[in-house]
Short mmCIF file of C-alpha atoms in Angstrom, two decimals:
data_model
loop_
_atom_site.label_atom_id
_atom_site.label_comp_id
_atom_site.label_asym_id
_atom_site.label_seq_id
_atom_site.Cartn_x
_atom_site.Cartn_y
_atom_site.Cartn_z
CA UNK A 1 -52.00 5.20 -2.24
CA UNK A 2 -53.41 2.64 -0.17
CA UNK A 3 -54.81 5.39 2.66
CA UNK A 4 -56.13 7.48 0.41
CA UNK A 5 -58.08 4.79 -1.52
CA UNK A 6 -56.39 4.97 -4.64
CA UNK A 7 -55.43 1.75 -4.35
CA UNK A 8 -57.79 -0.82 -3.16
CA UNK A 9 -58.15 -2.95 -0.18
CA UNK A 10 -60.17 -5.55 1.02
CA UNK A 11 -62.66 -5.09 3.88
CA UNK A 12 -60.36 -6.32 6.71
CA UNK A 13 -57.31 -4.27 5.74
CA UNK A 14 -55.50 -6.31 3.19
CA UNK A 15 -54.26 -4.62 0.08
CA UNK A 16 -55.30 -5.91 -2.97
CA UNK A 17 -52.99 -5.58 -6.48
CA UNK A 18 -53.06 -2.14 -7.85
CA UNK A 19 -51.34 -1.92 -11.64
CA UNK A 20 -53.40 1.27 -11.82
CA UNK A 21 -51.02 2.60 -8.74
CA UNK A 22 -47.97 0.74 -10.22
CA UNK A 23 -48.88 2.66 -13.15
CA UNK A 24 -48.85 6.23 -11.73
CA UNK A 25 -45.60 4.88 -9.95
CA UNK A 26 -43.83 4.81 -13.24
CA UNK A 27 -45.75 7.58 -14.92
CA UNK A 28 -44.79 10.33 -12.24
CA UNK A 29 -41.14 9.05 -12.12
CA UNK A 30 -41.20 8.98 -16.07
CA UNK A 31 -42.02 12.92 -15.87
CA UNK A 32 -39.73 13.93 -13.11
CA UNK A 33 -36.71 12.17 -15.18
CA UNK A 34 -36.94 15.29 -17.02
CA UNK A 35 -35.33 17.44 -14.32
CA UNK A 36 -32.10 15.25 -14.40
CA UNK A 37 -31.96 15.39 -17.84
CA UNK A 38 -32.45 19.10 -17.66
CA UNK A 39 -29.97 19.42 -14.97
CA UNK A 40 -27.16 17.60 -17.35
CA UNK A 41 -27.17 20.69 -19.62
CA UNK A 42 -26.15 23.53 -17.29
CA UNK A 43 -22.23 24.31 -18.06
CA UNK A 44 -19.38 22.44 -17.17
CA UNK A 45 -18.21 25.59 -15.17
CA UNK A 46 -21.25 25.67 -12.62
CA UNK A 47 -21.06 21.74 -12.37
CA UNK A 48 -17.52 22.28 -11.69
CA UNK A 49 -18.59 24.69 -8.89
CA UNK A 50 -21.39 22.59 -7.83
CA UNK A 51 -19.52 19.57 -7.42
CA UNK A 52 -15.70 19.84 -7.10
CA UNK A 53 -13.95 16.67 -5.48
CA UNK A 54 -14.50 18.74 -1.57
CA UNK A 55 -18.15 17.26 -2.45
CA UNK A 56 -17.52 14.10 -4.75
CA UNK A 57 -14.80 13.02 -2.61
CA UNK A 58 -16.84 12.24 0.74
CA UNK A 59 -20.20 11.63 -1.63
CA UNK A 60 -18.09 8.54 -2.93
CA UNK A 61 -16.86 7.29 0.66
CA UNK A 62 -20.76 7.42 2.00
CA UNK A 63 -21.98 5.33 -0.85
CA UNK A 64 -19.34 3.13 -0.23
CA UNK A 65 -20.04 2.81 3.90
CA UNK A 66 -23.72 2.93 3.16
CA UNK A 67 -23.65 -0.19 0.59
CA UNK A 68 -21.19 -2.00 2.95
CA UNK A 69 -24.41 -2.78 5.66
CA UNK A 70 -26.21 -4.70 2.84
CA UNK A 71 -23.12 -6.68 1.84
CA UNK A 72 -22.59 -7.44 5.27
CA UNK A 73 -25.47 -8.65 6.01
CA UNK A 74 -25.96 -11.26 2.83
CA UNK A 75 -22.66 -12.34 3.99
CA UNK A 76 -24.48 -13.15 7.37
CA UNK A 77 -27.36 -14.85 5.43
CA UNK A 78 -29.46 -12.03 3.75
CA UNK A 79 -30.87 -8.62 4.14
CA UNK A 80 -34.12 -9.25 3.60
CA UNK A 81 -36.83 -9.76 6.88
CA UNK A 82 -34.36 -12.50 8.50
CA UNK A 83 -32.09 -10.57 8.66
CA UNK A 84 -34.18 -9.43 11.91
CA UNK A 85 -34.45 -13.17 13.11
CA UNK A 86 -37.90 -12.78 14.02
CA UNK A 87 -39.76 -15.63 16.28
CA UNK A 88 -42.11 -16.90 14.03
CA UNK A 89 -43.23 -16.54 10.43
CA UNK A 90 -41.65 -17.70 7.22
CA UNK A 91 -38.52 -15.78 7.77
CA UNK A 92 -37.21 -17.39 10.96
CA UNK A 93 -34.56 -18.69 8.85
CA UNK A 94 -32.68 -17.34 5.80
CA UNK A 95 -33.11 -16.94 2.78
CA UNK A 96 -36.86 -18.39 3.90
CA UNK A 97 -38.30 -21.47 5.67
CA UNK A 98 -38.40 -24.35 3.47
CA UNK A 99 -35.26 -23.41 1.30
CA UNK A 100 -32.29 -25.45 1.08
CA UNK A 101 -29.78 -25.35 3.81
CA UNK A 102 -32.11 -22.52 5.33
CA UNK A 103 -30.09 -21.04 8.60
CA UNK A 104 -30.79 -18.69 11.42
CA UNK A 105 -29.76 -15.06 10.38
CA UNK A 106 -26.05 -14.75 11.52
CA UNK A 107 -25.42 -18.33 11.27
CA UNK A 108 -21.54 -19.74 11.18
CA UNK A 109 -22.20 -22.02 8.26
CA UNK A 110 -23.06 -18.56 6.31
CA UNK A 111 -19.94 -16.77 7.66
CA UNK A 112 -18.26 -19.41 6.95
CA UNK A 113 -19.24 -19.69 3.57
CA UNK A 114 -18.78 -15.80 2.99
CA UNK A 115 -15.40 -16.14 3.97
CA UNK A 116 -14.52 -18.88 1.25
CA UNK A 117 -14.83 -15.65 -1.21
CA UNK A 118 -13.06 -13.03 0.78
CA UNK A 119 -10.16 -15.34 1.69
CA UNK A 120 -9.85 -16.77 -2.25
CA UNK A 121 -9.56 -12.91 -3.38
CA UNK A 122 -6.88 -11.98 -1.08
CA UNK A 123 -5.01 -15.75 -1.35
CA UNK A 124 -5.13 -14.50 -5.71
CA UNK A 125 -3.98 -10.97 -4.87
CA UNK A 126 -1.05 -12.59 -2.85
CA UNK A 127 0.08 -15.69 -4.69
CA UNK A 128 -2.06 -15.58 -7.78
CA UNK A 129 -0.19 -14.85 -11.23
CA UNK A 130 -1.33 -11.63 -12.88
CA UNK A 131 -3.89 -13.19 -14.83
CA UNK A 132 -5.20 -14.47 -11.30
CA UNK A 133 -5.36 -11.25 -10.02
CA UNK A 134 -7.28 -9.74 -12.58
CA UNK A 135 -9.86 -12.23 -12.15
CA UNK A 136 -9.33 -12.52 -8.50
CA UNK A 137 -13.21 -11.24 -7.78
CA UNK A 138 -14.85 -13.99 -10.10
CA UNK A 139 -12.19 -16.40 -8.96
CA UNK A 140 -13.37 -15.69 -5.20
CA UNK A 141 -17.34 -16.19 -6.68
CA UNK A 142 -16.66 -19.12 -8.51
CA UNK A 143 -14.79 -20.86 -5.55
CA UNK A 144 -17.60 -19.64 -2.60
CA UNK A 145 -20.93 -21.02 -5.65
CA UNK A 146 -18.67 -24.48 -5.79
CA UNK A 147 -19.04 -25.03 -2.20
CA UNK A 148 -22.15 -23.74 -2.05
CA UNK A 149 -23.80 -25.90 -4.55
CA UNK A 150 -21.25 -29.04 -2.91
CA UNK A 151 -22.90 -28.77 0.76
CA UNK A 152 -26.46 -27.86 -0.41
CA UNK A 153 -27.12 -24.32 -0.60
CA UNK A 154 -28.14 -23.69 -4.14
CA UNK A 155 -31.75 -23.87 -5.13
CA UNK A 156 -33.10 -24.90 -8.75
CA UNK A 157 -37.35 -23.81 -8.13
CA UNK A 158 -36.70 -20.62 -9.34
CA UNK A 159 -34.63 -21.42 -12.37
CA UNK A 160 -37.36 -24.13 -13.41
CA UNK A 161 -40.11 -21.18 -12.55
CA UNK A 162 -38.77 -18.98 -14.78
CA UNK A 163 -39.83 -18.62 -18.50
CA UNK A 164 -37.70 -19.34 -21.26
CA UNK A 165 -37.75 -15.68 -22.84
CA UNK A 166 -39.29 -12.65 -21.82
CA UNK A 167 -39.45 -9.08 -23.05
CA UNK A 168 -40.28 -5.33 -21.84
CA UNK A 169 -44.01 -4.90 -22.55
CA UNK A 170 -45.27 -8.35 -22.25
CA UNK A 171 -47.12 -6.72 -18.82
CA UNK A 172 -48.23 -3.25 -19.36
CA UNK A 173 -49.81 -0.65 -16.81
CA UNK A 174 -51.65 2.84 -17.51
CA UNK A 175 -49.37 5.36 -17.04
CA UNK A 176 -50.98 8.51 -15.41
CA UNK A 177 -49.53 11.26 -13.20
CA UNK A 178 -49.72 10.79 -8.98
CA UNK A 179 -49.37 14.13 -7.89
CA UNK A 180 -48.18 13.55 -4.19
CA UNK A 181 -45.60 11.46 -5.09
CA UNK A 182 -43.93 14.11 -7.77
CA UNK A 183 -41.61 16.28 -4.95
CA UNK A 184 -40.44 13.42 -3.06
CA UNK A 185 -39.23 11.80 -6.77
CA UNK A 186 -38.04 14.82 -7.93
CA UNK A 187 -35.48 14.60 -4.50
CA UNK A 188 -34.70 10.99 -5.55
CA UNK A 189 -33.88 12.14 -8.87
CA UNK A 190 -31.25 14.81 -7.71
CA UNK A 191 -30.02 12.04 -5.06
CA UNK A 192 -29.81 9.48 -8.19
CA UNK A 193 -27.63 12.50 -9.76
CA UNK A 194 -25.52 13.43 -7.03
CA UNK A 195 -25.18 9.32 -6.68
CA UNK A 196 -23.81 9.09 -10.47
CA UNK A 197 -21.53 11.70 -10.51
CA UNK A 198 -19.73 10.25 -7.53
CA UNK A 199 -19.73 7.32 -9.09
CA UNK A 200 -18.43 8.83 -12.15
CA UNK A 201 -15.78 10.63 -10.26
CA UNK A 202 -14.64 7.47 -8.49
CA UNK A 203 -14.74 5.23 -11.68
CA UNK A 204 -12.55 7.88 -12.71
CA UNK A 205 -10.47 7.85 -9.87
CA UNK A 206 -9.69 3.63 -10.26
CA UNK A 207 -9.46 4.03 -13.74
CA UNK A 208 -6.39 6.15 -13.31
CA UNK A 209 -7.91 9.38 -15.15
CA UNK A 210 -8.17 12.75 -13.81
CA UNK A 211 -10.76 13.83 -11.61
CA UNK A 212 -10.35 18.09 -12.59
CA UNK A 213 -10.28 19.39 -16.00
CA UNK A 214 -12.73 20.29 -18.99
CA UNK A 215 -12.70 16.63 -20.15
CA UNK A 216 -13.60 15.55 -16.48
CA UNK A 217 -16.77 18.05 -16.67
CA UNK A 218 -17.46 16.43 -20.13
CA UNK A 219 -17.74 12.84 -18.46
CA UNK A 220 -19.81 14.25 -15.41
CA UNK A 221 -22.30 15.88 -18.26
CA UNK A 222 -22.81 12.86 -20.02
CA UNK A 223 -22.87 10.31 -17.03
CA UNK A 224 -25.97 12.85 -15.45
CA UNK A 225 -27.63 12.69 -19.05
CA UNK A 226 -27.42 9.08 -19.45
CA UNK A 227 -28.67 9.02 -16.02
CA UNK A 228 -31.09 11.01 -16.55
CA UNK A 229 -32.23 8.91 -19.85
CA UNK A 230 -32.14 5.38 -18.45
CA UNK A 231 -34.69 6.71 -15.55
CA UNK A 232 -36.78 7.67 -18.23
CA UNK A 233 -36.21 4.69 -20.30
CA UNK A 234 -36.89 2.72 -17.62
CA UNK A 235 -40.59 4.23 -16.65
CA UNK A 236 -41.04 3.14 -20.44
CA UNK A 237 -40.23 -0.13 -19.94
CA UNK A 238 -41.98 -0.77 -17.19
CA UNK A 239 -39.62 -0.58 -13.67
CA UNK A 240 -38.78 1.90 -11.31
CA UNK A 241 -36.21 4.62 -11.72
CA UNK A 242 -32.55 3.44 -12.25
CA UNK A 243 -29.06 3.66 -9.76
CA UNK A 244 -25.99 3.66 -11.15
CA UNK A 245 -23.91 0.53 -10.04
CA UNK A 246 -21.35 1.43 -7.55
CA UNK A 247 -20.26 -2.17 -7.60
CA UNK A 248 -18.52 -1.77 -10.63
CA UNK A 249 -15.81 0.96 -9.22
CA UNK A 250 -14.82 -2.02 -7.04
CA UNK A 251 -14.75 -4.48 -9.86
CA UNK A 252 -12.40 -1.41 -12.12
CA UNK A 253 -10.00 -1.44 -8.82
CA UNK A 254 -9.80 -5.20 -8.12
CA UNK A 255 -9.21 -6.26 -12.10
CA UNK A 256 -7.70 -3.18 -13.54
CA UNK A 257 -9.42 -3.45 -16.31
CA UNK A 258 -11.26 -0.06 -17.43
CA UNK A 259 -11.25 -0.70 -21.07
CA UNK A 260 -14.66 0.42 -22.67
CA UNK A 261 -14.77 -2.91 -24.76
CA UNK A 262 -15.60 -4.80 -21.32
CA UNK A 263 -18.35 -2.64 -20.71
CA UNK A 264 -19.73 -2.95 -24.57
CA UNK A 265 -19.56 -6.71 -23.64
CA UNK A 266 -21.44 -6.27 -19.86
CA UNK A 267 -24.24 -4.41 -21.84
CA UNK A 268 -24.45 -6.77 -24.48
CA UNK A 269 -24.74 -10.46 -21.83
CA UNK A 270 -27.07 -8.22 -19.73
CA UNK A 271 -29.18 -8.19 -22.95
CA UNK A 272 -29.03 -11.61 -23.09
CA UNK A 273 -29.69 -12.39 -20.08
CA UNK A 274 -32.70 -9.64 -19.30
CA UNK A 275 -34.46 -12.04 -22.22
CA UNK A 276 -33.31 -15.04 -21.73
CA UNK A 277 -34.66 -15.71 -18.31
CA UNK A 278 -33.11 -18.81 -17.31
CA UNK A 279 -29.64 -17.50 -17.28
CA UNK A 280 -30.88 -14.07 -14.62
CA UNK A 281 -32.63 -16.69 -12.56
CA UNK A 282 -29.08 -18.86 -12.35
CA UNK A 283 -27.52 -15.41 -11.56
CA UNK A 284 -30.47 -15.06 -8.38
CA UNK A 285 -30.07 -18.70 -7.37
CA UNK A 286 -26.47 -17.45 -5.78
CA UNK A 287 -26.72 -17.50 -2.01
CA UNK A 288 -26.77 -14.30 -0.69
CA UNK A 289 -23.63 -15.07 1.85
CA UNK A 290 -21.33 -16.34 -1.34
CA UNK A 291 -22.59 -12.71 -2.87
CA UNK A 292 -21.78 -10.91 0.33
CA UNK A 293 -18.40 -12.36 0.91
CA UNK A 294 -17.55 -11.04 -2.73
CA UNK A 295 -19.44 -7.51 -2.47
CA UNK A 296 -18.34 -6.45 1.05
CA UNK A 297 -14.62 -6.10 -0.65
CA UNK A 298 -16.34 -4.29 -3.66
CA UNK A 299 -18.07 -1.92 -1.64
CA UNK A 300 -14.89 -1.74 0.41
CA UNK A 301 -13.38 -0.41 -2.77
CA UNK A 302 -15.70 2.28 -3.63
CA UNK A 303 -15.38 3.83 -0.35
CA UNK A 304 -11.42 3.65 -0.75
CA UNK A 305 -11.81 5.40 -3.63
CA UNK A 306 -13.52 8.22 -2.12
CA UNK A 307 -11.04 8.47 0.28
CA UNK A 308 -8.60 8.94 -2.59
CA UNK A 309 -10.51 12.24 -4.13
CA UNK A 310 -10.58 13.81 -0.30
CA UNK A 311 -6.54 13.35 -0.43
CA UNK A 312 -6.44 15.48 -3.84
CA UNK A 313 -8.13 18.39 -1.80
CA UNK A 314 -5.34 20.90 -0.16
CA UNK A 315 -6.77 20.85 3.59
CA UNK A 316 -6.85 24.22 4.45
CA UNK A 317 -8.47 25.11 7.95
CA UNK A 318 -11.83 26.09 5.42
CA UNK A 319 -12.06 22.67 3.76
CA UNK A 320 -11.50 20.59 6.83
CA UNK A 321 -14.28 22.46 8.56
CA UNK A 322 -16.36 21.38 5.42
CA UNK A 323 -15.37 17.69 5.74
CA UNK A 324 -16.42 17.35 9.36
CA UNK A 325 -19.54 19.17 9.13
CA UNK A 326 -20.82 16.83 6.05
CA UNK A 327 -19.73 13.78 6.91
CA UNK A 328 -20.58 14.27 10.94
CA UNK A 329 -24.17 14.48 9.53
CA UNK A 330 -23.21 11.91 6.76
CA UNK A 331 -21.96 9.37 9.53
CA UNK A 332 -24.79 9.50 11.59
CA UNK A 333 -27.49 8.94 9.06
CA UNK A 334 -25.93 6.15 7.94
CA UNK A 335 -25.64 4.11 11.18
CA UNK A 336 -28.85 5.86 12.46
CA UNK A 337 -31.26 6.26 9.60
CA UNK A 338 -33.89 6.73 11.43
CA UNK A 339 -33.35 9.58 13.26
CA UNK A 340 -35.16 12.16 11.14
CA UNK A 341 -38.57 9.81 10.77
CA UNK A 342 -40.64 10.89 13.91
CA UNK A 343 -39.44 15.28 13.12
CA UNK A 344 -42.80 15.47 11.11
CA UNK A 345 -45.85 14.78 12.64
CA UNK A 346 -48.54 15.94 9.65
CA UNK A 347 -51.52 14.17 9.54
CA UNK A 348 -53.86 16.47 7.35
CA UNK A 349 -55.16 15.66 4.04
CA UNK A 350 -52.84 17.95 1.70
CA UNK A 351 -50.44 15.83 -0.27
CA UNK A 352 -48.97 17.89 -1.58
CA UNK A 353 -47.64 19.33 1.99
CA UNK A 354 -46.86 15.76 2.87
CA UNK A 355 -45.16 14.84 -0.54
CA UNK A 356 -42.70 18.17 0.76
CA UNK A 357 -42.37 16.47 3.96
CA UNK A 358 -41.49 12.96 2.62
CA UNK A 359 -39.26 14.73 0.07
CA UNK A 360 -37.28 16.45 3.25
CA UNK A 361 -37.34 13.30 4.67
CA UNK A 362 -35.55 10.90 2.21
CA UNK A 363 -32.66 13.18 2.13
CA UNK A 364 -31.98 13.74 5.67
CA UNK A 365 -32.57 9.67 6.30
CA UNK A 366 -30.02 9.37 3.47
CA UNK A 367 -26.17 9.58 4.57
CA UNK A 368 -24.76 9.90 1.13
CA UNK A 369 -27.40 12.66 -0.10
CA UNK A 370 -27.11 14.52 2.80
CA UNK A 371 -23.31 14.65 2.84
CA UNK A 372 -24.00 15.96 -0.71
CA UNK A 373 -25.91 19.05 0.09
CA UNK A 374 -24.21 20.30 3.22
CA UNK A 375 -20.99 20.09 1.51
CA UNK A 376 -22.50 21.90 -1.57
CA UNK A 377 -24.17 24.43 0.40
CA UNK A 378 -21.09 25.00 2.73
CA UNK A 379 -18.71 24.98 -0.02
CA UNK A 380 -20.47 27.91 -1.62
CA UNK A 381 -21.17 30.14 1.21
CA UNK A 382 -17.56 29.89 2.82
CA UNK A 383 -15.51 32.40 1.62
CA UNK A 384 -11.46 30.89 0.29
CA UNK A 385 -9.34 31.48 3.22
CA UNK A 386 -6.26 32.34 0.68
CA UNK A 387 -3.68 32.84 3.47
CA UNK A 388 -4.31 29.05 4.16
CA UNK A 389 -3.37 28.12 0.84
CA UNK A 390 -0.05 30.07 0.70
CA UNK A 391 1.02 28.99 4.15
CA UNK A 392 3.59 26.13 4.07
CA UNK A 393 2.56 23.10 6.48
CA UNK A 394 5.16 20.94 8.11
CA UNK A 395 4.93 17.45 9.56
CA UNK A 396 6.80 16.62 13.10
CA UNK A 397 9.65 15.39 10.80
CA UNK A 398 10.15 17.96 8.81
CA UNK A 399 9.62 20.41 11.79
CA UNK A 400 12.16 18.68 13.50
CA UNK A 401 14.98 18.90 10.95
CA UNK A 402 13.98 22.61 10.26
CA UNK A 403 14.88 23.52 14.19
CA UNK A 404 18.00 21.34 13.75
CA UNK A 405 18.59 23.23 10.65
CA UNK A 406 18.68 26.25 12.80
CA UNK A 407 20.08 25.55 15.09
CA UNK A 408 23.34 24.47 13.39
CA UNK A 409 23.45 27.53 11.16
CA UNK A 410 22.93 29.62 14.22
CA UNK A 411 26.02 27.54 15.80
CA UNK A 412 28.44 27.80 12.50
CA UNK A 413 27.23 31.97 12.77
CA UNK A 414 28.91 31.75 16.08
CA UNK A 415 31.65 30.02 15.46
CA UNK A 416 33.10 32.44 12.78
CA UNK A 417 32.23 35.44 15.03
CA UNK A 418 34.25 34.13 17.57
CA UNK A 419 36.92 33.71 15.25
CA UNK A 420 36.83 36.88 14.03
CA UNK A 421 37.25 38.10 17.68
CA UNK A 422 40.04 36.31 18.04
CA UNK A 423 38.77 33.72 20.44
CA UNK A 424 38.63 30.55 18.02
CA UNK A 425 40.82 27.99 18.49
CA UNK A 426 42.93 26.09 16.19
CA UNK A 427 43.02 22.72 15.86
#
């Protein structure tokens, strides 16, 4: 917006503020909402083509992997600029200079510090009574913020900065439409989809319910509506388009508990807390190497539960080939994201073109999403291989004992035909 002089800058480069580009930020991805929400109504039997667990399954596992890079490095300090450790600037150490107990990036005061968490949930999850392992994730947080805030990490500017009670609409912007932007969010909008109904199928998956079935398809309709709502919802009220929260599949594994009550009670303290300012800002005031000790084994969890829709999948010769192709291309974009930036090289003045391009982009610069729509598009183009299916497989075990099998009928057959030739011997 800036280049094109939508949005204005000053005369040596600098951008000024731009609520009028804010504005068609949230306008556009208000409108393109609509094609997720449209997309929730097609039947259960084509989303049950679309996206059977050979695409969930490894979907799940790449959010997962993807998400475990930002845990890891908040557990190192933060992902933010330092993260980089540049020379000079007000990010040479983490979370910034000038804040309390502020480190170099990578730091063994931060590993440390992360480590208080990880080592508290697996010290609950092996000596802890059950009560302590349900709780063993906020036990973990409670124990890493208590030496945190004992040696000087926690900071209290931004909790005395922040307003007493605030509301959606207090700031408003003109909504209007940008049309370059509109393919590349219509791509994140079918990434956000393909994003929640992993997540669906993997809070599923923890929560001990089946991951096949009509009532399945039911809960993948709804989850892509709601989806679909709280993006537009949330152009309304003034922020960017919404993610489901993988976290929480990691949270369902650790504590067990899936009951809907405790997710009634999450929506109604984030509520309180979305107005009631003071309490979010307490929430932000963890720091970031107490959060990534504790989200490193959530996001841990989420891609473990991926892992545990791919073992529902019969792997025939077909399927396998689908796995490996997917998540080759899923791997790679994930620890090399950008390797599909510099394939592009338009420069001309039709946004529309370059919107398409940008569009192409996101996906193939995002592992999960691209996983997604290889193993879509492979799934439906491969024909069943039904021989596969019938054919029994045997382990080196079970291979083992069948020969031995065998081989002592085939000595008992011999046996009696001897006898019956006279040439047995009695005993």
């Amino acid at each position: 917006m800036y280049a094109t002089g939508y949005c204005p800058s000053n005369a040596d480069g600098s951008k000024r503020p731009c609520p009028r580009g804010y504005g068609a930020l949230i306008g556009t991805a208000t409108l393109c909402s609509l094609l997720e929400i449209g997309l929730s109504f097609t039947r259960p039997k084509l989303l049950k083509k679309l996206f059977p667990p050979l695409v969930t399954g490894p979907t799940v596992a790449l959010i997962g992997i993807s998400l475990i890079e930002s845990a890891f490095k908040n557990w190192a300090g933060g992902s933010g600029e330092c993260s980089e450790r540049p020379t000079s600037g007000p990010y040479v150490l983490c979370p910034a200079v000038g804040a309390p107990h502020a480190l170099p990036w990578g730091s063994a005061e931060f590993i440390g510090l992360g480590f208080s968490v990880f080592a508290t949930i697996i010290l609950c999850e092996r000596f802890g009574s059950s009560i302590m392992k349900s709780c063993a994730v906020v036990i973990g947080l409670l124990v890493g913020c208590i030496i945190a805030a004992a040696t000087g990490y926690f900071s209290s500017a931004g909790i005395n900065a922040a307003p007493a009670a605030s509301f959606i609409w207090v700031k408003t912007f003109p909504l209007t439409v940008y049309g370059p932007i509109i393919l590349p969010l219509l791509a994140v909008y079918i990434v956000l989809m393909m994003e929640a109904i992993g997540d669906i199928s993997a809070t599923c998956d923890v929560s001990r319910l089946s991951v096949q079935g009509s009532l399945f398809d039911t809960r993948i309709q709804g989850g892509v509506l709601a989806d679909g709502l709280n993006g537009l919802l949330a152009g309304l009220c003034t922020i960017t388009p919404m993610s489901t929260f993988a976290q929480n599949n990691g949270v369902i594994a650790l504590t067990r508990c899936a009951n809907r009550k405790a997710g009634y009670a999450c929506c109604f303290f984030l509520l309180i807390m979305g107005i009631f300012s003071k309490f979010a800002a307490a929430l932000v005031a963890i720091p970031s190497a107490v959060l990534g000790g504790m989200t490193t084994f959530l996001f841990s969890a989420v891609a473990i539960s991926g892992i545990r829709i791919i073992s529902t999948i019969h792997f025939s010769r077909r399927n396998r080939f689908i796995l490996t192709a997917a998540m080759s291309l899923g791997f790679g974009a994930t620890l090399v994201p950008t390797w599909f930036t510099y394939v592009f090289t338009y420069n001309g003045g039709n946004k529309a073109k370059q919107g398409f391009f940008n569009a192409i982009e996101l996906v193939c610069e995002t592992g999960f999403a691209l996983t997604a729509f290889v193993s879509i598009f492979l799934n439906l183009i491969l024909p069943e291989e039904i021989e596969d299916e019938d054919a029994r497989s045997f382990t080196a075990e079970e291979r083992e004992r069948e020969d031995y099998r065998k081989e002592g009928s085939g000595s008992e057959e011999g046996d009696v035909e001897k006898m019956g030739r006279g040439e047995g011997v009695a005993k």
